[in-house]
JSON list of C-alpha atoms in Angstrom, two decimals:
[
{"chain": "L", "resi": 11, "resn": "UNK", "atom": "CA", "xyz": [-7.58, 8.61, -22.43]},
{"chain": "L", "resi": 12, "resn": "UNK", "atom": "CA", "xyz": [-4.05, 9.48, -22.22]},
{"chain": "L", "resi": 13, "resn": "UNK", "atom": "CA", "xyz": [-2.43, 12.50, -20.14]},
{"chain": "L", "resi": 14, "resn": "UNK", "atom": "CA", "xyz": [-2.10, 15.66, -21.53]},
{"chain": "L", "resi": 15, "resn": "UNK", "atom": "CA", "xyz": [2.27, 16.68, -21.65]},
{"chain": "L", "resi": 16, "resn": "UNK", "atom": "CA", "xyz": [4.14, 19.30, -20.42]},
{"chain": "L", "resi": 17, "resn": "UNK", "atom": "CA", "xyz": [7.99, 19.78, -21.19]},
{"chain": "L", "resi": 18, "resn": "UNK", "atom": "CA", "xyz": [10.06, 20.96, -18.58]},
{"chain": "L", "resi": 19, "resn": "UNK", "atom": "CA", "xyz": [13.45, 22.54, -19.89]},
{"chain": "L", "resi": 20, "resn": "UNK", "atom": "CA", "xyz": [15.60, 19.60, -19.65]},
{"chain": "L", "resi": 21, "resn": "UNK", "atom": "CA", "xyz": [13.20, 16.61, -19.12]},
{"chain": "L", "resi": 22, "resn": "UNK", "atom": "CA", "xyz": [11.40, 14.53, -21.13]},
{"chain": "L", "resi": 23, "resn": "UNK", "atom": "CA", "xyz": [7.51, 15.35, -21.60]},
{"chain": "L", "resi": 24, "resn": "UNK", "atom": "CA", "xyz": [5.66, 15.04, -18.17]},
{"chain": "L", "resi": 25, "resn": "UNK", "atom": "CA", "xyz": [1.85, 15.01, -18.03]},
{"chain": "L", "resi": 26, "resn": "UNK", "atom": "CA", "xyz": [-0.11, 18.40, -17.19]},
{"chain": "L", "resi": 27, "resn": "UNK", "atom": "CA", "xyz": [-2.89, 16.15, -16.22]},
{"chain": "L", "resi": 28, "resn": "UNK", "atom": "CA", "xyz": [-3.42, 12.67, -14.83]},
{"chain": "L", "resi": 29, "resn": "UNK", "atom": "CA", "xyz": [-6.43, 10.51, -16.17]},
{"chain": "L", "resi": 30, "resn": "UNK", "atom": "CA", "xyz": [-8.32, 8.24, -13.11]},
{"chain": "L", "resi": 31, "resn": "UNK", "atom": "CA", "xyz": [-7.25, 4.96, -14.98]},
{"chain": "L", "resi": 32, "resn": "UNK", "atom": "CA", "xyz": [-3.44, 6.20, -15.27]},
{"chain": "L", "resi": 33, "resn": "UNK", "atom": "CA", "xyz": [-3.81, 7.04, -10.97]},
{"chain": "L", "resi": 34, "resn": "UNK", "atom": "CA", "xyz": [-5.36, 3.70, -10.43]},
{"chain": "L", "resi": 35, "resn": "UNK", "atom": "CA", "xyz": [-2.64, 1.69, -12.46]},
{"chain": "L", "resi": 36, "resn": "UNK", "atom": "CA", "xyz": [0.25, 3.59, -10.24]},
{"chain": "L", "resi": 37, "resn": "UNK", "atom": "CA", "xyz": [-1.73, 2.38, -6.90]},
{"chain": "L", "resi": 38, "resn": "UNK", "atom": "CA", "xyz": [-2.21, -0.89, -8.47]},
{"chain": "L", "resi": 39, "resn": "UNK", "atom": "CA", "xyz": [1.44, -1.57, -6.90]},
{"chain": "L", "resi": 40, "resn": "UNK", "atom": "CA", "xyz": [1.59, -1.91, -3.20]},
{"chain": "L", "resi": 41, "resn": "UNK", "atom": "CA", "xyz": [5.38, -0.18, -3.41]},
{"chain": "L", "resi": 42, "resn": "UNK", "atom": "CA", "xyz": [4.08, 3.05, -5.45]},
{"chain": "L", "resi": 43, "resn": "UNK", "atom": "CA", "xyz": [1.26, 3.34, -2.88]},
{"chain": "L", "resi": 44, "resn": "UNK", "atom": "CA", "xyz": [4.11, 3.26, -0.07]},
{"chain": "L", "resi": 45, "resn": "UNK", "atom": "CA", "xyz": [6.27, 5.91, -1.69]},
{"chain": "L", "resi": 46, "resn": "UNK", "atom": "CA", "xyz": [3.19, 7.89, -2.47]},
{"chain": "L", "resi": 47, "resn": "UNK", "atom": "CA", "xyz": [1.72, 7.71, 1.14]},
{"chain": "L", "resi": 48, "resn": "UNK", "atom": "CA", "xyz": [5.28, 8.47, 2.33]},
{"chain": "L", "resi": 49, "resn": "UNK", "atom": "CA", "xyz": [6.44, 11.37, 0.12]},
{"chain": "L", "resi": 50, "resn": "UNK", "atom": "CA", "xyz": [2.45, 12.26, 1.39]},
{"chain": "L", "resi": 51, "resn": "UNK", "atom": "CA", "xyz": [3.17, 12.47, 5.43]},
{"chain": "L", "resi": 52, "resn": "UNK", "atom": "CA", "xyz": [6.58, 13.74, 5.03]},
{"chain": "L", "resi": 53, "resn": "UNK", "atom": "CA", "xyz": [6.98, 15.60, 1.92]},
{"chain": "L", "resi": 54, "resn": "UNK", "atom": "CA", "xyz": [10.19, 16.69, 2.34]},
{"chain": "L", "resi": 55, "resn": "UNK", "atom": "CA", "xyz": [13.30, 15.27, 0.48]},
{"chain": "L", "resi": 56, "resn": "UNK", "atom": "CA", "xyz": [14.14, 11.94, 0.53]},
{"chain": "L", "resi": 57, "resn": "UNK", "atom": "CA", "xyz": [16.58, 9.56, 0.19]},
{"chain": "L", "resi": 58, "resn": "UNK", "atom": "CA", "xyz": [15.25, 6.26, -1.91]},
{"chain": "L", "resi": 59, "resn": "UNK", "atom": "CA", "xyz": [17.74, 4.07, 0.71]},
{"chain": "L", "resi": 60, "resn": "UNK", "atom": "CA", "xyz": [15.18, 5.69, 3.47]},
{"chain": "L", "resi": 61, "resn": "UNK", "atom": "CA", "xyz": [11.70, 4.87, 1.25]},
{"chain": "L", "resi": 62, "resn": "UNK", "atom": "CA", "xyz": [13.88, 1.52, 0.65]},
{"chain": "L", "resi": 63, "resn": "UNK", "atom": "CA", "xyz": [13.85, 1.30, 4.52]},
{"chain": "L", "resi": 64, "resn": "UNK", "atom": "CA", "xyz": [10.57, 2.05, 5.50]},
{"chain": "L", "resi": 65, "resn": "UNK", "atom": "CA", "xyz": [8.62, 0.12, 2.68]},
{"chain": "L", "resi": 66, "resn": "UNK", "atom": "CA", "xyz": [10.78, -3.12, 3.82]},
{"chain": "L", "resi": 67, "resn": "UNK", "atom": "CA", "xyz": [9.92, -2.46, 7.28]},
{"chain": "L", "resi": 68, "resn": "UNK", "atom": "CA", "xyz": [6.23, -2.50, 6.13]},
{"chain": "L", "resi": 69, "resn": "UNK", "atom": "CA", "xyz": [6.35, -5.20, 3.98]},
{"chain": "L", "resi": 70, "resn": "UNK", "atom": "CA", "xyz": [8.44, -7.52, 6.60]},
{"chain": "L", "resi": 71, "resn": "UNK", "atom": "CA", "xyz": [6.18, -6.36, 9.64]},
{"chain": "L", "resi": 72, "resn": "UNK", "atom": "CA", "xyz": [9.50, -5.44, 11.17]},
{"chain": "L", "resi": 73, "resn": "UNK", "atom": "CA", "xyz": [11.23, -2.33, 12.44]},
{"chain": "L", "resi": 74, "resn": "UNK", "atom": "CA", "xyz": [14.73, -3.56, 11.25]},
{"chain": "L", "resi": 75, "resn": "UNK", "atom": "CA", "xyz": [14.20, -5.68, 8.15]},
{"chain": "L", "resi": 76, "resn": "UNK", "atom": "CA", "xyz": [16.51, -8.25, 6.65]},
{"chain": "L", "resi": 77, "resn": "UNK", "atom": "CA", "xyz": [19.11, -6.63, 4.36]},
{"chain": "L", "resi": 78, "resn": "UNK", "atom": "CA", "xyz": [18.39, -8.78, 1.49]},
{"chain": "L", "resi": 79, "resn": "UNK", "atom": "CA", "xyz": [14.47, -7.32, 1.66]},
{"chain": "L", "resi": 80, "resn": "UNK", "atom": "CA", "xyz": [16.14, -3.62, 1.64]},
{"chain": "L", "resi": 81, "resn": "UNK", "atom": "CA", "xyz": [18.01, -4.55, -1.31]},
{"chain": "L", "resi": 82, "resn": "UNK", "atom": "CA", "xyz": [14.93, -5.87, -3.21]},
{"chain": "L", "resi": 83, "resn": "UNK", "atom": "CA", "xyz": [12.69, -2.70, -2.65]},
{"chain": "L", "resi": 84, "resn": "UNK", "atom": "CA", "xyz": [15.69, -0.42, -3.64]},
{"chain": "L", "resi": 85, "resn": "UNK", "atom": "CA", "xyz": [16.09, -2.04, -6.70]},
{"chain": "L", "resi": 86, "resn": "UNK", "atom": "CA", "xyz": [13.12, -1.92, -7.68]},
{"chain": "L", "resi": 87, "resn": "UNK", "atom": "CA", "xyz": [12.25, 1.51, -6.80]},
{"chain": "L", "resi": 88, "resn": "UNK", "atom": "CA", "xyz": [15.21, 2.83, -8.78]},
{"chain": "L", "resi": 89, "resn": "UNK", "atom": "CA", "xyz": [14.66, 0.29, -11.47]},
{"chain": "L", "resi": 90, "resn": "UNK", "atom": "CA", "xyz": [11.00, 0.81, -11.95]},
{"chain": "L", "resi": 91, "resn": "UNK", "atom": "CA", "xyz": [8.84, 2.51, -9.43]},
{"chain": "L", "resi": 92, "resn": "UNK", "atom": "CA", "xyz": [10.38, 5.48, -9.33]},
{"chain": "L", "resi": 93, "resn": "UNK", "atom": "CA", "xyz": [10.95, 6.20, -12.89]},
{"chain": "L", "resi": 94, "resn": "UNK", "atom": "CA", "xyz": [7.65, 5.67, -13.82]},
{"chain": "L", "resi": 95, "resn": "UNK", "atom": "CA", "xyz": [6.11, 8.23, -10.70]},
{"chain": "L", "resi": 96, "resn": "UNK", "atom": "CA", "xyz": [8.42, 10.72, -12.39]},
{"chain": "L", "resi": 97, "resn": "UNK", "atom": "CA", "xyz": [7.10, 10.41, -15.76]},
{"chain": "L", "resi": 98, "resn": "UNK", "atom": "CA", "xyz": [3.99, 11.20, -14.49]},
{"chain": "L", "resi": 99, "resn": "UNK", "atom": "CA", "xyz": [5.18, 13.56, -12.16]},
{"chain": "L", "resi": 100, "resn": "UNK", "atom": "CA", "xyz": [4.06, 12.43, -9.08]},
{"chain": "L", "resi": 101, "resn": "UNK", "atom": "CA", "xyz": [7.52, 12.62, -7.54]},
{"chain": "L", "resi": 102, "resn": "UNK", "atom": "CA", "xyz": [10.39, 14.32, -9.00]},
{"chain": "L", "resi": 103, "resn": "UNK", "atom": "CA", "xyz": [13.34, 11.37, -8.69]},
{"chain": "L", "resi": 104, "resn": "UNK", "atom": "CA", "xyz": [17.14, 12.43, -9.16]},
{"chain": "L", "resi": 105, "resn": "UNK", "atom": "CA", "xyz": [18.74, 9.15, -9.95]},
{"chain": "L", "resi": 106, "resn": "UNK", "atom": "CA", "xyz": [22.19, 10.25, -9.86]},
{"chain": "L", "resi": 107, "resn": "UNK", "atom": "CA", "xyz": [21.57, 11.41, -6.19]},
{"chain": "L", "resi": 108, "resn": "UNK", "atom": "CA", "xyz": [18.82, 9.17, -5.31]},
{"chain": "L", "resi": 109, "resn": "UNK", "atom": "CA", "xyz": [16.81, 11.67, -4.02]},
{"chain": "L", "resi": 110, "resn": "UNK", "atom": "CA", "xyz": [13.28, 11.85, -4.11]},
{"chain": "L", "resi": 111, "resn": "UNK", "atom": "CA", "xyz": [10.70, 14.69, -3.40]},
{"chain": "L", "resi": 112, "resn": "UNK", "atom": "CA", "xyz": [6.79, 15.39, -3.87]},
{"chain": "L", "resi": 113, "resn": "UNK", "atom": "CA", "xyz": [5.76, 15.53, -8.09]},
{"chain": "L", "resi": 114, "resn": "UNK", "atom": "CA", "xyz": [2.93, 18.45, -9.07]},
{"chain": "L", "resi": 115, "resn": "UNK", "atom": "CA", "xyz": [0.34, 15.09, -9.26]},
{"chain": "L", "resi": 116, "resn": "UNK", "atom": "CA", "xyz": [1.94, 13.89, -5.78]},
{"chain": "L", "resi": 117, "resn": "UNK", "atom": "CA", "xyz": [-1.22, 15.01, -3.73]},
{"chain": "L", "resi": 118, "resn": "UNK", "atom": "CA", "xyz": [-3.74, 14.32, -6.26]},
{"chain": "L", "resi": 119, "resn": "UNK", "atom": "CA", "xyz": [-2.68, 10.69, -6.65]},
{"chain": "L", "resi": 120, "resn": "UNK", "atom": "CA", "xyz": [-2.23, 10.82, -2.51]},
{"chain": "L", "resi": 121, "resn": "UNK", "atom": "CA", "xyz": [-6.24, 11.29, -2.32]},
{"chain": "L", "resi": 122, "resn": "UNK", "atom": "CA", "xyz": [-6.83, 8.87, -4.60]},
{"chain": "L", "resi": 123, "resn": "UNK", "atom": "CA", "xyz": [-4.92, 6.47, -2.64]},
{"chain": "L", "resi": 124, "resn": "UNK", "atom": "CA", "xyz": [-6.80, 7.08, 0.48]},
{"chain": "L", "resi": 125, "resn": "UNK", "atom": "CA", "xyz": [-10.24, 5.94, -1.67]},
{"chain": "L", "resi": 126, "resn": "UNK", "atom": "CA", "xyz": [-8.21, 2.89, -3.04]},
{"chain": "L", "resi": 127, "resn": "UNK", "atom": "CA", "xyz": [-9.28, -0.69, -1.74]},
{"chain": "L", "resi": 128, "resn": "UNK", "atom": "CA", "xyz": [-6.25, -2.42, -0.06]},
{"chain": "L", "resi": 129, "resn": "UNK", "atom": "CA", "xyz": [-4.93, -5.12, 1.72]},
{"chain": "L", "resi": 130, "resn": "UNK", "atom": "CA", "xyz": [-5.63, -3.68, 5.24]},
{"chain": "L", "resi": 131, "resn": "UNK", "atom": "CA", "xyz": [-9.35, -2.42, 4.59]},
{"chain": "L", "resi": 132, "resn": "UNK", "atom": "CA", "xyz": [-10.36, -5.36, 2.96]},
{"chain": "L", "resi": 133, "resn": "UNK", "atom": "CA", "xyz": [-8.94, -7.40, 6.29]},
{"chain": "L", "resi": 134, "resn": "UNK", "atom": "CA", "xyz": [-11.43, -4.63, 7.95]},
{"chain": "L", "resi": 135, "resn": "UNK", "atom": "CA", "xyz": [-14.15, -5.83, 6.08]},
{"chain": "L", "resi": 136, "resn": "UNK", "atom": "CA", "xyz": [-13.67, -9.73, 7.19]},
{"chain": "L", "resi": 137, "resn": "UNK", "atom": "CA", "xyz": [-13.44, -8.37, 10.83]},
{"chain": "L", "resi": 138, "resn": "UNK", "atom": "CA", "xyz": [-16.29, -6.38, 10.36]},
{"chain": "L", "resi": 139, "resn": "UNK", "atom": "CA", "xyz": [-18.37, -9.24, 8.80]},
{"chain": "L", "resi": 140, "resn": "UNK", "atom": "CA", "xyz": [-17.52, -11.41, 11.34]},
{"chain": "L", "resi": 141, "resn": "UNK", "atom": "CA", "xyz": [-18.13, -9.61, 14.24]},
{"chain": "L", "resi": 142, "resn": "UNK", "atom": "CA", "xyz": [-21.78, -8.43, 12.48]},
{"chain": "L", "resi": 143, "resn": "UNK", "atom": "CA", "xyz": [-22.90, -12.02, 12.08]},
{"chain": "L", "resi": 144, "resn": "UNK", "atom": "CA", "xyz": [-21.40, -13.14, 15.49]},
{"chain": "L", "resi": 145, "resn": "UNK", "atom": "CA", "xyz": [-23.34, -10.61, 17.35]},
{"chain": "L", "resi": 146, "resn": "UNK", "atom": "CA", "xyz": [-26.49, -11.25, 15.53]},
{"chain": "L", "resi": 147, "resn": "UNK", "atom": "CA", "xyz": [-26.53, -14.59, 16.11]},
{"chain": "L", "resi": 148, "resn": "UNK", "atom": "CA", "xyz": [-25.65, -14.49, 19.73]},
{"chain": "L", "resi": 149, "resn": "UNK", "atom": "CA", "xyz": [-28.55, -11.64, 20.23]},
{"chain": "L", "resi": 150, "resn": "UNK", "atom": "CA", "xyz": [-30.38, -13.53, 18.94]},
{"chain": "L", "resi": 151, "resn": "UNK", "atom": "CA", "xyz": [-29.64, -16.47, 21.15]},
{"chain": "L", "resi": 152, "resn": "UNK", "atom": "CA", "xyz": [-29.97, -14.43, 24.26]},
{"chain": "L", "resi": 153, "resn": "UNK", "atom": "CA", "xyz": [-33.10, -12.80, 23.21]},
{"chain": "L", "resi": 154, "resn": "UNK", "atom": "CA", "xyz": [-33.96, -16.12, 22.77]},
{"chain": "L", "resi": 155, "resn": "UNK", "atom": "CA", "xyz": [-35.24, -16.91, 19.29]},
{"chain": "L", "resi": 156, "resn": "UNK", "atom": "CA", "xyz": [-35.07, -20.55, 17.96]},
{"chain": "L", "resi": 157, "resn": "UNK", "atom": "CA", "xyz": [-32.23, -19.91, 15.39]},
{"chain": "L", "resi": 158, "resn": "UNK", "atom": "CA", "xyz": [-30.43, -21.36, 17.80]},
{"chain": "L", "resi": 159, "resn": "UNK", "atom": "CA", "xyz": [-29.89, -25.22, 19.12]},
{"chain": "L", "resi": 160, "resn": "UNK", "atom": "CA", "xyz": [-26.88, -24.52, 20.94]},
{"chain": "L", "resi": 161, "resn": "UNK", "atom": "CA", "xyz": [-26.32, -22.41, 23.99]},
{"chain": "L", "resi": 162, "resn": "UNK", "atom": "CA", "xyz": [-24.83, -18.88, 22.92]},
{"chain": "L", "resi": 163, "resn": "UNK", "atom": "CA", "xyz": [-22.16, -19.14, 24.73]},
{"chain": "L", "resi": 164, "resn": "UNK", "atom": "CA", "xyz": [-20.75, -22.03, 22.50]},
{"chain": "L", "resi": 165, "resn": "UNK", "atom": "CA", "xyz": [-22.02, -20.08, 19.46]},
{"chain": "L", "resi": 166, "resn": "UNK", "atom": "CA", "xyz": [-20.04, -16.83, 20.69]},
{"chain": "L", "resi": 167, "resn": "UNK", "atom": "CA", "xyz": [-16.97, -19.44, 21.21]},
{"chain": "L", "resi": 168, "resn": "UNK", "atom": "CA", "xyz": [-16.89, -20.86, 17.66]},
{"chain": "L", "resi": 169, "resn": "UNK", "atom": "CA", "xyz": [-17.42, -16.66, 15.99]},
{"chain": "L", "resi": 170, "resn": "UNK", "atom": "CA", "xyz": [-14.46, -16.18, 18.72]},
{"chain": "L", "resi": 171, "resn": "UNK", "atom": "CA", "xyz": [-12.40, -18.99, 16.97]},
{"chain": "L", "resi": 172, "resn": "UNK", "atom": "CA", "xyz": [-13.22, -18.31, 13.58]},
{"chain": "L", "resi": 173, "resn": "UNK", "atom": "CA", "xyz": [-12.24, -14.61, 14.47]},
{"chain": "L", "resi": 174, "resn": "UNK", "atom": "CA", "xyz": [-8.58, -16.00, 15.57]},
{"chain": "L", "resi": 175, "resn": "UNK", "atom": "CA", "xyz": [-8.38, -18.00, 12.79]},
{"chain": "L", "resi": 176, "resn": "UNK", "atom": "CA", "xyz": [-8.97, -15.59, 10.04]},
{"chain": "L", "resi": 177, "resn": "UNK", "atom": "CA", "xyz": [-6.56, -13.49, 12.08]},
{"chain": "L", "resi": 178, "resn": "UNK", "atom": "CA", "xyz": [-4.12, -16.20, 12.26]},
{"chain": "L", "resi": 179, "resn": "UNK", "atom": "CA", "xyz": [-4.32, -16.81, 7.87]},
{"chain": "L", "resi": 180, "resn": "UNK", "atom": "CA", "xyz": [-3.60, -12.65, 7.93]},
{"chain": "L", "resi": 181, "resn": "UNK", "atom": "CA", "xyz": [-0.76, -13.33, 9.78]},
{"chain": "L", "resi": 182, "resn": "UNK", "atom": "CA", "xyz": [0.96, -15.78, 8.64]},
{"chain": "L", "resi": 183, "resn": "UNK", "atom": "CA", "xyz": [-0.24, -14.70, 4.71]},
{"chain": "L", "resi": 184, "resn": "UNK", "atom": "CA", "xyz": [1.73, -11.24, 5.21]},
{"chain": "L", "resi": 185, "resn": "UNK", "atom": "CA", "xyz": [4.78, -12.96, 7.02]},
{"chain": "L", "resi": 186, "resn": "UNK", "atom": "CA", "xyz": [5.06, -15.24, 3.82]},
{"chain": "L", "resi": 187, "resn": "UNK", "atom": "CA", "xyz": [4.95, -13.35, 0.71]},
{"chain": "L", "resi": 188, "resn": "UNK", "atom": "CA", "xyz": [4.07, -16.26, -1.61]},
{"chain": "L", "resi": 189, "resn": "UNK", "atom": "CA", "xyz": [0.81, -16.50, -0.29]},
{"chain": "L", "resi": 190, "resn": "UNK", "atom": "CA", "xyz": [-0.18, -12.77, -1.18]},
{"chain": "L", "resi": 191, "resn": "UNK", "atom": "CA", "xyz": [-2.09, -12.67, -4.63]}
]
């Protein structure tokens, strides 16, 4: 189901209306879902060197990133990102002064974000699981049922180290980029 079209004096056609599939493709992209929760908390103008800047910083876990990672996401932003939120018309992009504000769909596609399954909540989920099972088992343990051969305070240890470890793959999985899917 495609989006209905508008035609703003000037512009090519923009959509009145935004089907779910056509919000869900934009948020499929880790970049678009930065600009959109961006232009979301501060939707003021902005530059695409500071959206450049602050998606970097998120996706190096740093507060200054590397230059050469600020390059990448401005590129891309301005190459393909951006253009395609403004077709939409989630954000209205200038490219010839790199400016970017809030598009009519900008909120719309911001709520939809906040329902969208990414890499942070489903790292919730394995710390959730984790720490669900560990406690069970350890209850149990305590309380004494015969689940257990071990003492609970080894069992508690090795839910302790697993809990590092899948902590430790997070870690070193978002610090190298070719091990993201």
């Amino acid at each position: 189901m495609g989006a209905a079209l508008r035609q703003r004096e000037g512009e090519s056609e923009r959509p009145t209306s935004l089907a779910e599939t056509e919000i869900y493709d934009v948020l499929k992209n880790e970049r678009r879902q930065h600009v959109v929760e961006q232009l979301s908390e501060r939707p003021e103008t902005q530059s695409v060197r500071e959206l450049s800047e602050h998606i970097a910083a998120a996706e190096t876990d740093s507060d200054t990133p590397p230059r050469k990672a600020r390059h990448s996401v401005y590129v891309s932003l301005c190459q393909t990102h951006l253009p395609k939120l403004n077709d939409l018309d989630i954000v209205d992009y200038d490219a010839e002064t790199k400016e970017v504000t809030p598009g009519h769909h900008a909120e719309t596609v911001a709520a939809y974000r906040l329902d969208t399954p990414n890499v942070e909540s489903r790292r919730d989920a394995y710390y959730l699981g984790l720490g669900a099972v560990g406690t069970a088992v350890v209850s149990a343990g305590v309380l004494g049922a015969p689940v257990l051969s071990v003492a609970p305070a080894v069992v508690g240890l090795a839910f302790l180290a697993l809990t590092t470890l899948v902590a430790g793959f997070f870690v070193v999985r978002r610090r190298n980029p070719s091990l993201r899917r």
